[in-house]
């Protein structure tokens, strides 16, 4: 299990779990706690245990099966099982990405040219849907900040916009008007430059499956999942805040920021708790999805109730 390196979960967030796990290790060393011994021999846990932090059973990554069969990708249907059923023949090669707006050299690049030369990373992140379910996913890809540096935005660029492929022939969901297609998402440029923000090309060291947004999707772990646009064909740098799909569709429910915030409920349900896929009981949702140490300063002075 060399795939899972440094999980980006701040140690301050895992104190309870590491204490808990540390105590279990202590107990088993003392000859107590057979269950702890059994758990420690599982390769997955040994692996997460090796990586500093994330020494918790509760934070072990979801399975490949869970991650690839319970999806939101409305282009392939609105049911959680629809994307895995309907995206099988989706063509992700050849793939090009248009670079537009406030950038030194606008134009179109092949997938390979876009990523060429950028260091690849493996990051195990919490993944929290606005619908109050969550997973832990070992993503592979590049840091968005490295890609942005390569694309050389101009001094006018304040935001970045990501557009998903528009192709109703391949994407049956786009033949109905559940959303205004294509799917568009965006970030403030400083959020995009944050070292947690990723352009994902893989999961568990394999190419990202079509249902998870092949060949290239955005992942911003402290925000609700809908910010992470899938199957990106256009990246545009703008001076003004871009119009984003869910925010345009239902502004009272989906803010532009969409930071995970247990104290600001969705108008129709609580955001205080979440169901981790594969677990029986709900668990508390953490401020900024547990990444507050790393990202709260991005929002200093902002009213997070107004800027939800
Ligand atoms: N193009 C596109 N991107 C999308 C969506 C979508 O419907 N279309 N759904 C979003 C939502 S609501 C979530 S929770 C995540 C789900 O990602 P996953 O299926 O890989 O877990 O993708 C986001 N990206
Ligand atoms: Mo979501």
Short mmCIF file of C-alpha atoms and ligand atoms in Angstrom, two decimals:
data_model
loop_
_atom_site.label_atom_id
_atom_site.label_comp_id
_atom_site.label_asym_id
_atom_site.label_seq_id
_atom_site.Cartn_x
_atom_site.Cartn_y
_atom_site.Cartn_z
CA UNK A 1 0.00 0.00 0.00
CA UNK A 2 2.62 2.51 -1.04
CA UNK A 3 -0.10 4.55 -2.73
CA UNK A 4 -1.28 6.42 0.29
CA UNK A 5 1.29 8.94 1.33
CA UNK A 6 0.90 11.91 3.60
CA UNK A 7 -2.76 12.42 4.23
CA UNK A 8 -3.51 16.11 4.42
CA UNK A 9 -5.39 15.98 7.65
CA UNK A 10 -3.97 18.41 10.16
CA UNK A 11 -2.69 16.69 13.27
CA UNK A 12 -4.74 19.01 15.47
CA UNK A 13 -7.87 17.43 13.99
CA UNK A 14 -6.90 13.88 14.74
CA UNK A 15 -5.73 14.18 18.31
CA UNK A 16 -8.62 12.17 19.70
CA UNK A 17 -8.24 9.41 17.16
CA UNK A 18 -4.47 9.15 17.55
CA UNK A 19 -4.80 9.05 21.31
CA UNK A 20 -7.43 6.37 20.87
CA UNK A 21 -5.29 4.40 18.50
CA UNK A 22 -2.16 4.94 20.53
CA UNK A 23 -3.97 3.54 23.53
CA UNK A 24 -5.08 0.52 21.54
CA UNK A 25 -1.50 -0.14 20.48
CA UNK A 26 -0.45 0.18 24.09
CA UNK A 27 -3.14 -2.26 25.16
CA UNK A 28 -2.19 -4.79 22.55
CA UNK A 29 1.50 -4.46 23.46
CA UNK A 30 0.42 -5.24 27.01
CA UNK A 31 -1.30 -8.39 25.75
CA UNK A 32 -4.83 -6.97 25.81
CA UNK A 33 -7.05 -6.11 22.90
CA UNK A 34 -7.10 -8.95 20.38
CA UNK A 35 -9.29 -6.84 18.12
CA UNK A 36 -6.61 -4.20 17.90
CA UNK A 37 -4.13 -6.87 16.81
CA UNK A 38 -6.47 -8.07 14.07
CA UNK A 39 -6.98 -4.52 12.89
CA UNK A 40 -3.28 -3.75 12.89
CA UNK A 41 -2.62 -6.66 10.56
CA UNK A 42 -4.93 -5.23 7.89
CA UNK A 43 -2.69 -3.82 5.16
CA UNK A 44 -4.86 -0.74 4.71
CA UNK A 45 -4.57 0.27 8.30
CA UNK A 46 -0.88 -0.56 8.50
CA UNK A 47 -0.50 1.77 5.58
CA UNK A 48 -2.52 4.66 6.97
CA UNK A 49 -0.74 4.10 10.25
CA UNK A 50 2.65 4.50 8.56
CA UNK A 51 1.71 7.90 7.24
CA UNK A 52 2.00 10.58 9.88
CA UNK A 53 -1.46 11.55 11.01
CA UNK A 54 -4.66 9.81 9.94
CA UNK A 55 -3.99 7.01 12.42
CA UNK A 56 -7.66 6.32 12.80
CA UNK A 57 -9.94 3.54 11.77
CA UNK A 58 -12.59 6.18 11.14
CA UNK A 59 -10.42 7.85 8.53
CA UNK A 60 -9.46 4.83 6.49
CA UNK A 61 -10.11 5.34 2.79
CA UNK A 62 -13.35 4.12 1.29
CA UNK A 63 -13.09 1.11 -0.97
CA UNK A 64 -12.65 1.34 -4.73
CA UNK A 65 -16.12 -0.19 -5.03
CA UNK A 66 -17.71 2.48 -2.81
CA UNK A 67 -15.85 5.36 -4.48
CA UNK A 68 -16.77 4.24 -8.00
CA UNK A 69 -20.39 3.14 -7.61
CA UNK A 70 -21.87 5.89 -5.41
CA UNK A 71 -21.47 9.06 -7.46
CA UNK A 72 -22.92 12.41 -8.37
CA UNK A 73 -22.42 13.15 -12.06
CA UNK A 74 -25.76 14.39 -13.36
CA UNK A 75 -24.53 14.27 -16.97
CA UNK A 76 -24.92 10.49 -16.60
CA UNK A 77 -28.12 10.47 -14.55
CA UNK A 78 -29.29 11.69 -11.17
CA UNK A 79 -29.21 8.34 -9.32
CA UNK A 80 -26.09 7.50 -7.31
CA UNK A 81 -25.64 4.30 -9.36
CA UNK A 82 -26.34 5.94 -12.74
CA UNK A 83 -22.84 7.30 -13.49
CA UNK A 84 -21.17 3.91 -13.00
CA UNK A 85 -23.83 2.29 -15.20
CA UNK A 86 -23.95 4.95 -17.94
CA UNK A 87 -20.41 6.34 -18.23
CA UNK A 88 -18.68 3.13 -19.33
CA UNK A 89 -18.33 4.11 -22.99
CA UNK A 90 -17.54 7.77 -22.36
CA UNK A 91 -14.54 8.72 -24.56
CA UNK A 92 -11.81 10.45 -22.57
CA UNK A 93 -9.08 10.25 -25.26
CA UNK A 94 -8.16 12.25 -27.18
CA UNK A 95 -8.94 15.05 -24.70
CA UNK A 96 -8.20 18.73 -24.99
CA UNK A 97 -8.55 21.59 -22.54
CA UNK A 98 -9.13 25.17 -23.64
CA UNK A 99 -7.22 27.79 -21.66
CA UNK A 100 -8.97 31.14 -21.81
CA UNK A 101 -9.37 34.59 -20.32
CA UNK A 102 -6.76 36.43 -18.26
CA UNK A 103 -3.79 34.27 -19.17
CA UNK A 104 -0.54 34.86 -21.01
CA UNK A 105 -1.14 32.38 -23.82
CA UNK A 106 -4.79 31.44 -24.39
CA UNK A 107 -5.33 28.37 -26.53
CA UNK A 108 -6.10 24.68 -26.54
CA UNK A 109 -3.83 22.01 -25.08
CA UNK A 110 -3.94 18.26 -25.18
CA UNK A 111 -4.41 16.51 -21.85
CA UNK A 112 -0.79 15.33 -21.95
CA UNK A 113 0.63 18.78 -22.79
CA UNK A 114 -1.44 20.38 -20.06
CA UNK A 115 0.06 18.15 -17.37
CA UNK A 116 3.53 17.61 -18.81
CA UNK A 117 6.31 18.48 -16.37
CA UNK A 118 4.06 18.93 -13.34
CA UNK A 119 4.91 16.89 -10.22
CA UNK A 120 2.28 14.28 -9.39
CA UNK A 121 0.90 13.89 -5.88
CA UNK A 122 -1.13 11.35 -3.92
CA UNK A 123 -3.51 12.83 -1.36
CA UNK A 124 -6.05 11.10 0.84
CA UNK A 125 -8.81 13.63 1.48
CA UNK A 126 -12.19 13.72 3.15
CA UNK A 127 -14.85 14.25 0.46
CA UNK A 128 -18.10 15.80 1.77
CA UNK A 129 -21.19 16.11 -0.41
CA UNK A 130 -23.68 18.88 0.34
CA UNK A 131 -26.21 16.04 0.73
CA UNK A 132 -24.57 15.09 4.06
CA UNK A 133 -22.74 11.94 2.98
CA UNK A 134 -18.99 11.68 2.86
CA UNK A 135 -16.11 9.44 1.88
CA UNK A 136 -12.33 9.34 2.24
CA UNK A 137 -10.66 9.13 -1.16
CA UNK A 138 -7.01 8.55 -2.09
CA UNK A 139 -6.68 10.86 -5.08
CA UNK A 140 -3.81 11.13 -7.55
CA UNK A 141 -3.11 14.15 -9.69
CA UNK A 142 -1.31 17.47 -9.68
CA UNK A 143 -1.58 20.49 -7.43
CA UNK A 144 -3.78 23.11 -9.01
CA UNK A 145 -1.24 25.77 -7.99
CA UNK A 146 1.42 24.07 -10.12
CA UNK A 147 -0.90 23.97 -13.12
CA UNK A 148 -1.84 27.63 -12.63
CA UNK A 149 1.83 28.62 -12.43
CA UNK A 150 2.42 26.82 -15.71
CA UNK A 151 -0.51 28.61 -17.37
CA UNK A 152 0.73 32.07 -16.28
CA UNK A 153 -2.42 34.07 -15.48
CA UNK A 154 -2.17 37.86 -15.90
CA UNK A 155 -2.29 40.31 -13.03
CA UNK A 156 -6.02 40.82 -13.72
CA UNK A 157 -6.94 37.22 -12.91
CA UNK A 158 -8.88 37.05 -9.63
CA UNK A 159 -10.98 33.92 -10.22
CA UNK A 160 -10.73 30.65 -12.11
CA UNK A 161 -13.61 28.90 -13.86
CA UNK A 162 -13.83 25.20 -14.79
CA UNK A 163 -16.21 23.92 -17.47
CA UNK A 164 -17.26 20.30 -17.96
CA UNK A 165 -17.66 18.74 -21.41
CA UNK A 166 -20.94 19.48 -23.21
CA UNK A 167 -21.82 16.44 -25.32
CA UNK A 168 -25.44 15.26 -25.07
CA UNK A 169 -24.67 12.43 -27.53
CA UNK A 170 -22.38 10.87 -24.93
CA UNK A 171 -23.93 12.31 -21.78
CA UNK A 172 -27.57 11.23 -21.57
CA UNK A 173 -28.27 13.48 -18.58
CA UNK A 174 -27.61 16.53 -20.77
CA UNK A 175 -30.64 15.61 -22.90
CA UNK A 176 -32.84 16.63 -19.99
CA UNK A 177 -32.81 20.01 -18.34
CA UNK A 178 -32.08 19.05 -14.71
CA UNK A 179 -29.26 21.61 -14.82
CA UNK A 180 -28.16 24.36 -17.17
CA UNK A 181 -25.41 22.60 -19.16
CA UNK A 182 -22.48 22.58 -19.33
CA UNK A 183 -21.63 22.25 -15.63
CA UNK A 184 -19.48 25.20 -14.53
CA UNK A 185 -17.64 25.68 -11.26
CA UNK A 186 -15.16 28.24 -10.01
CA UNK A 187 -12.86 29.40 -7.24
CA UNK A 188 -11.26 32.59 -6.10
CA UNK A 189 -7.67 32.51 -7.38
CA UNK A 190 -6.18 32.37 -3.86
CA UNK A 191 -8.38 29.34 -3.06
CA UNK A 192 -7.22 27.70 -6.28
CA UNK A 193 -3.58 28.44 -5.39
CA UNK A 194 -3.95 26.83 -1.95
CA UNK A 195 -1.70 23.74 -1.71
CA UNK A 196 -4.68 21.47 -0.89
CA UNK A 197 -6.46 22.20 -4.20
CA UNK A 198 -5.92 19.46 -6.78
CA UNK A 199 -6.57 18.54 -10.37
CA UNK A 200 -7.28 14.84 -10.10
CA UNK A 201 -6.36 12.25 -12.73
CA UNK A 202 -6.43 9.09 -10.59
CA UNK A 203 -7.80 7.21 -7.60
CA UNK A 204 -5.89 4.47 -5.74
CA UNK A 205 -3.10 4.90 -8.28
CA UNK A 206 -5.34 3.98 -11.23
CA UNK A 207 -6.70 6.35 -13.87
CA UNK A 208 -9.75 8.16 -12.52
CA UNK A 209 -12.84 6.21 -13.63
CA UNK A 210 -15.27 7.92 -15.99
CA UNK A 211 -17.96 8.15 -13.29
CA UNK A 212 -15.54 10.04 -11.03
CA UNK A 213 -14.72 12.64 -13.69
CA UNK A 214 -12.21 11.24 -16.17
CA UNK A 215 -9.82 12.30 -17.41
CA UNK A 216 -9.46 15.44 -15.27
CA UNK A 217 -11.52 16.82 -12.38
CA UNK A 218 -11.19 19.39 -9.66
CA UNK A 219 -10.97 18.47 -5.95
CA UNK A 220 -11.11 21.12 -3.20
CA UNK A 221 -11.35 19.14 0.03
CA UNK A 222 -12.60 21.88 2.38
CA UNK A 223 -15.60 22.63 0.13
CA UNK A 224 -18.76 20.69 -0.63
CA UNK A 225 -18.29 18.15 -3.40
CA UNK A 226 -20.28 20.08 -5.98
CA UNK A 227 -17.38 22.56 -6.30
CA UNK A 228 -15.31 19.76 -7.84
CA UNK A 229 -16.31 19.87 -11.50
CA UNK A 230 -15.67 16.67 -13.47
CA UNK A 231 -14.38 15.96 -16.99
CA UNK A 232 -13.00 19.49 -17.42
CA UNK A 233 -12.58 20.83 -20.98
CA UNK A 234 -12.05 24.52 -20.28
CA UNK A 235 -10.15 26.56 -17.69
CA UNK A 236 -10.77 30.30 -17.79
CA UNK A 237 -9.16 33.01 -15.66
CA UNK A 238 -11.44 35.96 -14.91
CA UNK A 239 -11.46 39.30 -13.17
CA UNK A 240 -15.06 38.83 -11.94
CA UNK A 241 -16.58 35.99 -9.95
CA UNK A 242 -17.80 33.41 -12.48
CA UNK A 243 -21.43 32.29 -12.68
CA UNK A 244 -21.45 28.72 -11.40
CA UNK A 245 -24.04 26.03 -12.14
CA UNK A 246 -25.53 25.21 -8.73
CA UNK A 247 -25.26 28.78 -7.49
CA UNK A 248 -27.21 29.97 -10.57
CA UNK A 249 -29.76 27.16 -10.27
CA UNK A 250 -30.63 27.63 -6.56
CA UNK A 251 -28.67 30.55 -5.04
CA UNK A 252 -30.38 30.26 -1.65
CA UNK A 253 -29.10 26.70 -1.24
CA UNK A 254 -25.72 26.68 -2.99
CA UNK A 255 -23.35 29.55 -2.31
CA UNK A 256 -20.34 30.36 -4.46
CA UNK A 257 -17.98 29.59 -1.56
CA UNK A 258 -19.61 26.33 -0.47
CA UNK A 259 -17.12 25.83 2.34
CA UNK A 260 -18.06 22.87 4.50
CA UNK A 261 -19.60 24.53 7.56
CA UNK A 262 -21.51 22.55 10.20
CA UNK A 263 -22.97 25.79 11.61
CA UNK A 264 -24.69 26.87 8.39
CA UNK A 265 -27.44 24.44 7.49
CA UNK A 266 -28.73 23.79 4.03
CA UNK A 267 -32.25 25.31 3.96
CA UNK A 268 -33.70 21.79 3.76
CA UNK A 269 -31.41 19.83 6.10
CA UNK A 270 -28.72 20.08 8.78
CA UNK A 271 -25.05 20.22 7.79
CA UNK A 272 -24.01 19.42 11.36
CA UNK A 273 -23.60 15.70 10.75
CA UNK A 274 -22.76 13.40 7.90
CA UNK A 275 -22.98 9.75 6.95
CA UNK A 276 -19.62 8.29 5.97
CA UNK A 277 -20.38 5.82 3.20
CA UNK A 278 -19.82 2.32 4.54
CA UNK A 279 -20.43 3.28 8.18
CA UNK A 280 -23.51 2.66 10.23
CA UNK A 281 -23.68 5.80 12.35
CA UNK A 282 -23.59 9.45 11.48
CA UNK A 283 -20.64 11.51 12.63
CA UNK A 284 -20.13 15.23 13.23
CA UNK A 285 -19.13 17.37 10.28
CA UNK A 286 -15.96 19.37 10.91
CA UNK A 287 -15.48 23.06 10.12
CA UNK A 288 -13.92 23.37 6.66
CA UNK A 289 -14.25 19.58 6.52
CA UNK A 290 -11.40 19.27 9.04
CA UNK A 291 -8.97 21.52 7.12
CA UNK A 292 -9.60 24.70 9.16
CA UNK A 293 -5.96 24.93 10.32
CA UNK A 294 -4.89 25.14 6.73
CA UNK A 295 -7.60 27.21 5.06
CA UNK A 296 -9.44 29.39 7.61
CA UNK A 297 -7.07 32.32 6.94
CA UNK A 298 -8.36 32.50 3.36
CA UNK A 299 -11.65 33.77 4.80
CA UNK A 300 -10.38 36.12 7.52
CA UNK A 301 -12.84 38.97 7.98
CA UNK A 302 -15.57 37.33 5.91
CA UNK A 303 -19.02 36.59 7.30
CA UNK A 304 -19.31 32.86 6.64
CA UNK A 305 -23.11 32.99 7.13
CA UNK A 306 -23.47 35.45 4.31
CA UNK A 307 -20.70 33.95 2.20
CA UNK A 308 -21.94 30.36 2.46
N1 LIG B 1 -19.73 17.83 -14.20
C1 LIG B 1 -20.16 17.50 -12.99
N2 LIG B 1 -19.31 17.57 -11.94
C2 LIG B 1 -19.75 17.24 -10.70
C3 LIG B 1 -21.08 16.84 -10.48
C4 LIG B 1 -21.96 16.77 -11.60
O1 LIG B 1 -23.15 16.43 -11.50
N3 LIG B 1 -21.46 17.10 -12.83
N4 LIG B 1 -21.50 16.55 -9.19
C5 LIG B 1 -20.73 17.16 -8.08
C6 LIG B 1 -21.12 16.67 -6.77
S1 LIG B 1 -22.62 17.20 -6.16
C7 LIG B 1 -20.30 15.88 -6.02
S2 LIG B 1 -20.70 15.44 -4.43
C8 LIG B 1 -19.04 15.33 -6.58
C9 LIG B 1 -19.05 13.81 -6.48
O2 LIG B 1 -17.82 13.27 -6.85
P1 LIG B 1 -17.64 11.68 -6.83
O3 LIG B 1 -18.77 11.07 -7.58
O4 LIG B 1 -16.31 11.42 -7.43
O5 LIG B 1 -17.69 11.27 -5.38
O6 LIG B 1 -18.86 15.68 -7.95
C10 LIG B 1 -19.22 17.00 -8.28
N5 LIG B 1 -18.85 17.28 -9.66
MO1 LIG B 2 -22.62 16.76 -3.93
#
